[in-house]
PDB file of C-alpha atoms in Angstrom:
ATOM      1  CA  MET Y  72      -9.921  13.034  67.810  1.00 47.00           C
ATOM      2  CA  PHE Y  73     -13.182  11.182  67.756  1.00 53.00           C
ATOM      3  CA  LEU Y  74     -12.367   9.567  64.477  1.00 64.00           C
ATOM      4  CA  SER Y  75      -8.992   8.618  65.606  1.00 61.00           C
ATOM      5  CA  ILE Y  76     -10.295   6.860  68.639  1.00 49.00           C
ATOM      6  CA  ALA Y  77     -13.052   5.236  66.606  1.00 60.00           C
ATOM      7  CA  PHE Y  78     -10.464   3.900  64.115  1.00 69.00           C
ATOM      8  CA  ASP Y  79      -8.206   2.513  66.855  1.00 58.00           C
ATOM      9  CA  VAL Y  80     -11.215   0.795  68.462  1.00 60.00           C
ATOM     10  CA  LEU Y  81     -12.478  -0.696  65.175  1.00 67.00           C
ATOM     11  CA  LYS Y  82      -8.958  -1.820  64.223  1.00 70.00           C
ATOM     12  CA  ALA Y  83      -8.452  -3.681  67.553  1.00 64.00           C
ATOM     13  CA  ASN Y  84     -11.869  -5.223  67.603  1.00 68.00           C
ATOM     14  CA  LEU Y  85     -12.742  -5.924  63.987  1.00 75.00           C
ATOM     15  CA  GLY Y  86      -9.295  -7.053  62.761  1.00 79.00           C
ATOM     16  CA  LYS Y  87      -9.854 -10.759  63.893  1.00 81.00           C
ATOM     17  CA  GLY Y  88     -13.334 -10.758  62.565  1.00 85.00           C
ATOM     18  CA  LEU Y  89     -12.215  -9.567  59.090  1.00 88.00           C
ATOM     19  CA  ILE Y  90      -9.448 -12.207  58.955  1.00 90.00           C
ATOM     20  CA  ASN Y  91     -11.974 -14.903  59.879  1.00 91.00           C
ATOM     21  CA  THR Y  92     -14.327 -13.661  57.249  1.00 92.00           C
ATOM     22  CA  LEU Y  93     -11.654 -13.733  54.523  1.00 93.00           C
ATOM     23  CA  GLU Y  94     -10.643 -17.227  55.707  1.00 94.00           C
ATOM     24  CA  ILE Y  95     -14.159 -18.536  55.189  1.00 95.00           C
ATOM     25  CA  PHE Y  96     -14.426 -16.778  51.848  1.00 96.00           C
ATOM     26  CA  PHE Y  97     -11.156 -18.134  50.325  1.00 96.00           C
ATOM     27  CA  LEU Y  98     -11.285 -21.519  51.826  1.00 96.00           C
ATOM     28  CA  THR Y  99     -14.868 -21.998  50.588  1.00 96.00           C
ATOM     29  CA  LEU Y 100     -13.818 -21.087  47.044  1.00 96.00           C
ATOM     30  CA  LEU Y 101     -10.730 -23.358  47.287  1.00 96.00           C
ATOM     31  CA  PHE Y 102     -12.854 -26.428  48.145  1.00 97.00           C
ATOM     32  CA  SER Y 103     -16.315 -25.694  46.565  1.00 96.00           C
ATOM     33  CA  LEU Y 104     -15.076 -24.873  43.096  1.00 93.00           C
ATOM     34  CA  PRO Y 105     -13.427 -28.271  42.356  1.00 92.00           C
ATOM     35  CA  LEU Y 106     -16.056 -30.166  44.430  1.00 95.00           C
ATOM     36  CA  GLY Y 107     -18.725 -28.485  42.241  1.00 93.00           C
ATOM     37  CA  VAL Y 108     -17.020 -29.995  39.192  1.00 90.00           C
ATOM     38  CA  LEU Y 109     -17.320 -33.461  40.723  1.00 93.00           C
ATOM     39  CA  ILE Y 110     -20.828 -32.991  41.644  1.00 95.00           C
ATOM     40  CA  TYR Y 111     -21.648 -31.743  38.096  1.00 91.00           C
ATOM     41  CA  LEU Y 112     -19.977 -34.929  36.564  1.00 89.00           C
ATOM     42  CA  ALA Y 113     -22.088 -36.999  38.855  1.00 93.00           C
ATOM     43  CA  ARG Y 114     -25.195 -35.063  37.890  1.00 92.00           C
ATOM     44  CA  ALA Y 115     -24.368 -35.660  34.145  1.00 88.00           C
ATOM     45  CA  SER Y 116     -23.438 -39.280  34.689  1.00 88.00           C
ATOM     46  CA  ARG Y 117     -24.802 -42.089  32.590  1.00 88.00           C
ATOM     47  CA  PHE Y 118     -25.647 -44.076  35.761  1.00 91.00           C
ATOM     48  CA  THR Y 119     -29.299 -43.421  36.660  1.00 91.00           C
ATOM     49  CA  ILE Y 120     -28.919 -44.099  40.408  1.00 93.00           C
ATOM     50  CA  LEU Y 121     -25.826 -41.804  40.774  1.00 93.00           C
ATOM     51  CA  ARG Y 122     -27.628 -39.042  38.760  1.00 93.00           C
ATOM     52  CA  GLY Y 123     -30.692 -39.385  40.827  1.00 94.00           C
ATOM     53  CA  ILE Y 124     -28.878 -39.205  44.134  1.00 95.00           C
ATOM     54  CA  THR Y 125     -26.886 -36.152  43.016  1.00 95.00           C
ATOM     55  CA  LYS Y 126     -30.156 -34.427  41.893  1.00 95.00           C
ATOM     56  CA  ILE Y 127     -31.622 -35.015  45.334  1.00 95.00           C
ATOM     57  CA  PHE Y 128     -28.450 -33.798  47.068  1.00 95.00           C
ATOM     58  CA  ILE Y 129     -28.391 -30.612  44.990  1.00 95.00           C
ATOM     59  CA  SER Y 130     -32.076 -30.081  45.596  1.00 95.00           C
ATOM     60  CA  ILE Y 131     -31.550 -30.294  49.415  1.00 95.00           C
ATOM     61  CA  MET Y 132     -28.532 -28.075  49.491  1.00 95.00           C
ATOM     62  CA  ARG Y 133     -30.314 -25.391  47.325  1.00 94.00           C
ATOM     63  CA  GLY Y 134     -33.794 -25.810  49.022  1.00 94.00           C
ATOM     64  CA  THR Y 135     -32.736 -25.424  52.585  1.00 95.00           C
ATOM     65  CA  PRO Y 136     -31.221 -22.355  54.375  1.00 94.00           C
ATOM     66  CA  LEU Y 137     -27.506 -22.254  54.742  1.00 94.00           C
ATOM     67  CA  MET Y 138     -27.984 -21.294  58.366  1.00 93.00           C
ATOM     68  CA  LEU Y 139     -29.926 -24.528  58.979  1.00 94.00           C
ATOM     69  CA  GLN Y 140     -27.159 -26.437  57.370  1.00 94.00           C
ATOM     70  CA  LEU Y 141     -24.655 -24.865  59.588  1.00 94.00           C
ATOM     71  CA  MET Y 142     -26.645 -25.829  62.705  1.00 93.00           C
ATOM     72  CA  PHE Y 143     -27.024 -29.458  61.352  1.00 93.00           C
ATOM     73  CA  PHE Y 144     -23.391 -30.018  60.764  1.00 92.00           C
ATOM     74  CA  ARG Y 145     -22.549 -28.283  64.115  1.00 91.00           C
ATOM     75  CA  PHE Y 146     -25.046 -30.082  66.377  1.00 91.00           C
ATOM     76  CA  GLY Y 147     -26.166 -32.998  64.211  1.00 89.00           C
ATOM     77  CA  PRO Y 148     -23.351 -35.379  65.228  1.00 88.00           C
ATOM     78  CA  TYR Y 149     -24.196 -35.025  68.931  1.00 85.00           C
ATOM     79  CA  TYR Y 150     -28.063 -35.260  68.759  1.00 85.00           C
ATOM     80  CA  LEU Y 151     -28.080 -37.946  66.058  1.00 84.00           C
ATOM     81  CA  PHE Y 152     -25.137 -40.149  67.010  1.00 85.00           C
ATOM     82  CA  GLY Y 153     -23.965 -39.043  70.419  1.00 83.00           C
ATOM     83  CA  LEU Y 154     -20.642 -37.827  69.057  1.00 84.00           C
ATOM     84  CA  PRO Y 155     -18.783 -34.719  70.216  1.00 88.00           C
ATOM     85  CA  ASN Y 156     -19.682 -31.490  68.408  1.00 84.00           C
ATOM     86  CA  PRO Y 157     -17.028 -30.862  65.669  1.00 87.00           C
ATOM     87  CA  ASP Y 158     -14.796 -27.780  65.686  1.00 90.00           C
ATOM     88  CA  VAL Y 159     -16.869 -24.690  64.931  1.00 92.00           C
ATOM     89  CA  PHE Y 160     -14.322 -23.460  62.207  1.00 93.00           C
ATOM     90  CA  ILE Y 161     -14.309 -26.912  60.507  1.00 93.00           C
ATOM     91  CA  THR Y 162     -18.049 -26.987  60.661  1.00 94.00           C
ATOM     92  CA  VAL Y 163     -18.226 -23.582  58.983  1.00 95.00           C
ATOM     93  CA  ILE Y 164     -15.866 -24.508  56.133  1.00 95.00           C
ATOM     94  CA  ILE Y 165     -17.549 -27.916  55.488  1.00 95.00           C
ATOM     95  CA  SER Y 166     -21.084 -26.342  55.539  1.00 95.00           C
ATOM     96  CA  PHE Y 167     -20.184 -23.468  53.227  1.00 97.00           C
ATOM     97  CA  SER Y 168     -18.078 -25.665  50.871  1.00 97.00           C
ATOM     98  CA  ILE Y 169     -20.876 -28.329  50.382  1.00 96.00           C
ATOM     99  CA  ASN Y 170     -23.596 -25.687  49.971  1.00 96.00           C
ATOM    100  CA  TYR Y 171     -21.741 -23.571  47.418  1.00 97.00           C
ATOM    101  CA  ALA Y 172     -20.456 -26.642  45.505  1.00 96.00           C
ATOM    102  CA  ALA Y 173     -24.102 -27.553  44.835  1.00 96.00           C
ATOM    103  CA  TYR Y 174     -24.665 -24.065  43.385  1.00 96.00           C
ATOM    104  CA  PHE Y 175     -21.530 -24.124  41.357  1.00 95.00           C
ATOM    105  CA  ALA Y 176     -22.389 -27.562  39.978  1.00 94.00           C
ATOM    106  CA  GLU Y 177     -25.570 -26.141  38.551  1.00 94.00           C
ATOM    107  CA  ILE Y 178     -23.755 -23.167  37.142  1.00 94.00           C
ATOM    108  CA  TYR Y 179     -21.293 -25.556  35.384  1.00 91.00           C
ATOM    109  CA  ARG Y 180     -24.186 -27.618  34.059  1.00 91.00           C
ATOM    110  CA  GLY Y 181     -25.901 -24.629  32.554  1.00 89.00           C
ATOM    111  CA  GLY Y 182     -22.599 -23.595  30.950  1.00 87.00           C
ATOM    112  CA  PHE Y 183     -21.820 -26.900  29.347  1.00 84.00           C
ATOM    113  CA  GLU Y 184     -25.401 -27.477  28.209  1.00 84.00           C
ATOM    114  CA  SER Y 185     -25.397 -24.125  26.447  1.00 84.00           C
ATOM    115  CA  ILE Y 186     -22.687 -25.295  24.076  1.00 80.00           C
ATOM    116  CA  ASP Y 187     -23.979 -26.446  20.725  1.00 79.00           C
ATOM    117  CA  GLY Y 188     -23.298 -30.189  20.219  1.00 72.00           C
ATOM    118  CA  GLY Y 189     -22.288 -29.500  16.701  1.00 76.00           C
ATOM    119  CA  GLN Y 190     -18.980 -27.996  17.965  1.00 76.00           C
ATOM    120  CA  TYR Y 191     -17.914 -31.392  19.162  1.00 74.00           C
ATOM    121  CA  GLU Y 192     -18.544 -32.910  15.726  1.00 76.00           C
ATOM    122  CA  ALA Y 193     -16.716 -30.003  13.915  1.00 77.00           C
ATOM    123  CA  ALA Y 194     -13.702 -30.282  16.261  1.00 75.00           C
ATOM    124  CA  ARG Y 195     -13.495 -34.052  15.600  1.00 77.00           C
ATOM    125  CA  LEU Y 196     -13.654 -33.458  11.798  1.00 74.00           C
ATOM    126  CA  LEU Y 197     -10.772 -30.987  12.170  1.00 75.00           C
ATOM    127  CA  GLY Y 198      -8.625 -33.544  13.906  1.00 75.00           C
ATOM    128  CA  PHE Y 199      -9.017 -32.423  17.501  1.00 75.00           C
ATOM    129  CA  THR Y 200      -8.691 -35.095  20.268  1.00 77.00           C
ATOM    130  CA  ARG Y 201     -11.289 -35.321  22.912  1.00 73.00           C
ATOM    131  CA  ALA Y 202      -9.010 -33.547  25.397  1.00 74.00           C
ATOM    132  CA  GLY Y 203      -8.045 -30.953  22.847  1.00 73.00           C
ATOM    133  CA  THR Y 204     -11.640 -30.295  22.020  1.00 77.00           C
ATOM    134  CA  PHE Y 205     -12.494 -29.915  25.718  1.00 75.00           C
ATOM    135  CA  PHE Y 206      -9.696 -27.718  26.818  1.00 72.00           C
ATOM    136  CA  LYS Y 207      -9.239 -25.593  23.598  1.00 77.00           C
ATOM    137  CA  ILE Y 208     -12.754 -25.167  22.269  1.00 77.00           C
ATOM    138  CA  ILE Y 209     -15.427 -26.049  24.873  1.00 78.00           C
ATOM    139  CA  LEU Y 210     -13.993 -24.941  28.266  1.00 77.00           C
ATOM    140  CA  PRO Y 211     -13.049 -21.398  27.237  1.00 78.00           C
ATOM    141  CA  GLN Y 212     -16.537 -20.865  25.973  1.00 82.00           C
ATOM    142  CA  VAL Y 213     -18.080 -22.268  29.211  1.00 82.00           C
ATOM    143  CA  VAL Y 214     -15.973 -20.176  31.485  1.00 82.00           C
ATOM    144  CA  LYS Y 215     -16.875 -17.133  29.501  1.00 85.00           C
ATOM    145  CA  ARG Y 216     -20.584 -17.806  29.606  1.00 86.00           C
ATOM    146  CA  ILE Y 217     -20.759 -18.633  33.289  1.00 88.00           C
ATOM    147  CA  MET Y 218     -18.515 -15.746  34.389  1.00 89.00           C
ATOM    148  CA  PRO Y 219     -21.489 -13.236  35.122  1.00 88.00           C
ATOM    149  CA  THR Y 220     -23.269 -15.865  37.203  1.00 91.00           C
ATOM    150  CA  MET Y 221     -20.223 -16.895  39.010  1.00 92.00           C
ATOM    151  CA  THR Y 222     -19.551 -13.253  39.892  1.00 92.00           C
ATOM    152  CA  ASN Y 223     -22.987 -13.001  41.553  1.00 93.00           C
ATOM    153  CA  GLU Y 224     -22.453 -16.152  43.447  1.00 94.00           C
ATOM    154  CA  VAL Y 225     -18.985 -15.175  44.740  1.00 94.00           C
ATOM    155  CA  ILE Y 226     -20.336 -11.880  45.883  1.00 94.00           C
ATOM    156  CA  THR Y 227     -23.224 -13.620  47.651  1.00 95.00           C
ATOM    157  CA  LEU Y 228     -20.599 -15.877  49.311  1.00 95.00           C
ATOM    158  CA  LEU Y 229     -18.787 -12.943  50.858  1.00 94.00           C
ATOM    159  CA  LYS Y 230     -22.106 -11.647  52.280  1.00 93.00           C
ATOM    160  CA  ASP Y 231     -23.139 -15.132  53.495  1.00 94.00           C
ATOM    161  CA  THR Y 232     -20.047 -15.414  55.616  1.00 94.00           C
ATOM    162  CA  SER Y 233     -21.981 -13.386  58.195  1.00 91.00           C
ATOM    163  CA  LEU Y 234     -24.237 -16.432  58.738  1.00 92.00           C
ATOM    164  CA  ALA Y 235     -21.366 -18.169  60.609  1.00 92.00           C
ATOM    165  CA  MET Y 236     -22.385 -16.036  63.614  1.00 89.00           C
ATOM    166  CA  ALA Y 237     -25.405 -18.469  63.945  1.00 87.00           C
ATOM    167  CA  ILE Y 238     -23.059 -21.004  65.470  1.00 88.00           C
ATOM    168  CA  SER Y 239     -21.120 -18.368  67.464  1.00 83.00           C
ATOM    169  CA  TYR Y 240     -18.183 -18.196  65.134  1.00 86.00           C
ATOM    170  CA  VAL Y 241     -16.543 -14.758  65.314  1.00 79.00           C
ATOM    171  CA  GLU Y 242     -16.503 -13.243  61.932  1.00 85.00           C
ATOM    172  CA  LEU Y 243     -16.831  -9.646  60.812  1.00 84.00           C
ATOM    173  CA  LEU Y 244     -20.406  -8.981  61.622  1.00 84.00           C
ATOM    174  CA  GLN Y 245     -20.305 -10.973  64.889  1.00 82.00           C
ATOM    175  CA  SER Y 246     -17.380  -8.842  66.206  1.00 81.00           C
ATOM    176  CA  THR Y 247     -19.174  -5.765  64.925  1.00 81.00           C
ATOM    177  CA  LYS Y 248     -22.365  -6.620  66.840  1.00 81.00           C
ATOM    178  CA  ALA Y 249     -20.338  -7.076  70.009  1.00 78.00           C
ATOM    179  CA  LEU Y 250     -18.403  -3.915  69.559  1.00 77.00           C
ATOM    180  CA  ALA Y 251     -21.580  -1.826  68.768  1.00 78.00           C
ATOM    181  CA  ALA Y 252     -23.242  -3.231  71.972  1.00 79.00           C
ATOM    182  CA  LYS Y 253     -20.178  -2.368  74.019  1.00 76.00           C
ATOM    183  CA  GLU Y 254     -19.822   1.212  72.596  1.00 72.00           C
ATOM    184  CA  SER Y 255     -23.578   1.865  72.353  1.00 77.00           C
ATOM    185  CA  SER Y 256     -22.938   3.196  68.864  1.00 76.00           C
ATOM    186  CA  MET Y 257     -23.951   2.571  65.282  1.00 81.00           C
ATOM    187  CA  LEU Y 258     -20.508   3.572  64.043  1.00 81.00           C
ATOM    188  CA  PRO Y 259     -19.176  -0.002  63.967  1.00 82.00           C
ATOM    189  CA  TYR Y 260     -22.094  -1.086  61.714  1.00 84.00           C
ATOM    190  CA  LEU Y 261     -21.374   1.789  59.432  1.00 84.00           C
ATOM    191  CA  ILE Y 262     -17.742   0.871  59.132  1.00 84.00           C
ATOM    192  CA  VAL Y 263     -18.442  -2.857  58.491  1.00 86.00           C
ATOM    193  CA  GLY Y 264     -20.988  -1.820  55.772  1.00 88.00           C
ATOM    194  CA  ILE Y 265     -18.208   0.128  54.079  1.00 88.00           C
ATOM    195  CA  ILE Y 266     -15.840  -2.848  54.380  1.00 88.00           C
ATOM    196  CA  TYR Y 267     -18.355  -5.186  52.851  1.00 91.00           C
ATOM    197  CA  TYR Y 268     -19.044  -2.866  50.034  1.00 93.00           C
ATOM    198  CA  VAL Y 269     -15.344  -2.223  49.331  1.00 92.00           C
ATOM    199  CA  LEU Y 270     -14.614  -5.999  49.318  1.00 93.00           C
ATOM    200  CA  ASN Y 271     -17.476  -6.750  47.080  1.00 94.00           C
ATOM    201  CA  TYR Y 272     -16.499  -3.901  44.668  1.00 94.00           C
ATOM    202  CA  LEU Y 273     -13.057  -5.372  44.392  1.00 94.00           C
ATOM    203  CA  ILE Y 274     -14.497  -8.819  43.684  1.00 93.00           C
ATOM    204  CA  ALA Y 275     -16.776  -7.393  40.960  1.00 92.00           C
ATOM    205  CA  PHE Y 276     -13.967  -5.457  39.451  1.00 92.00           C
ATOM    206  CA  PHE Y 277     -11.644  -8.452  39.339  1.00 91.00           C
ATOM    207  CA  MET Y 278     -14.223 -10.685  37.852  1.00 88.00           C
ATOM    208  CA  GLU Y 279     -15.157  -8.094  35.262  1.00 87.00           C
ATOM    209  CA  ARG Y 280     -11.564  -7.797  34.205  1.00 87.00           C
ATOM    210  CA  MET Y 281     -11.366 -11.562  33.801  1.00 84.00           C
ATOM    211  CA  GLU Y 282     -14.503 -11.564  31.712  1.00 79.00           C
ATOM    212  CA  LYS Y 283     -13.146  -8.877  29.458  1.00 80.00           C
ATOM    213  CA  ARG Y 284      -9.889 -10.701  29.003  1.00 79.00           C
ATOM    214  CA  MET Y 285     -11.800 -13.706  27.759  1.00 71.00           C
ATOM    215  CA  SER Y 286     -13.836 -11.663  25.357  1.00 67.00           C
ATOM    216  CA  TYR Y 287     -14.089 -13.183  21.886  1.00 55.00           C
ATOM    217  CA  TYR Y 288     -13.780  -9.805  20.284  1.00 44.00           C
ATOM    218  CA  ARG Y 289     -10.843  -7.495  20.589  1.00 45.00           C
TER     219      ARG Y 289
END
């Protein structure tokens, strides 16, 4: 009976929080993965000024807490320019996407720089075009090499969604905190811990399967 009541209470109170958490997670990946490519290209640009600005941007994004960045994007427009505070959900997505794009850009850079330059020369001698060399030879190797690091970063992203509570966005941990206080029980925290673990296990399982499918050896 107790477990049944607890399940009903958690379902009613944590459902919205879980949906919001998954929205942050998937939208951040949707925007940050391609944005990371653009940042990497700027980081690898021939133009010294663009390369320098990009390096500073990445350094700031990686060197300051995500929670601080959330607060900056949330309250900065008002305190700096007297503008209305942006919508909290938009603030969360922008903050997470920019922050993780900086990390993904560095992961991409590490992957591409790990490729031996001789492979480009060999591909050209074999008659491959630049596009063919990139998509058929270089990119598959890069994706394979960065997959373990990407897995760790994606798992971290799911856990970092809890930081959205810093600007009063109701995600999974925020709704759990309110419910635990209301019920004077640790049960909600136990349930949410299990939820995070299961979600991260599924992510790790999915990414591992992808990595095996791209294995060079069968």
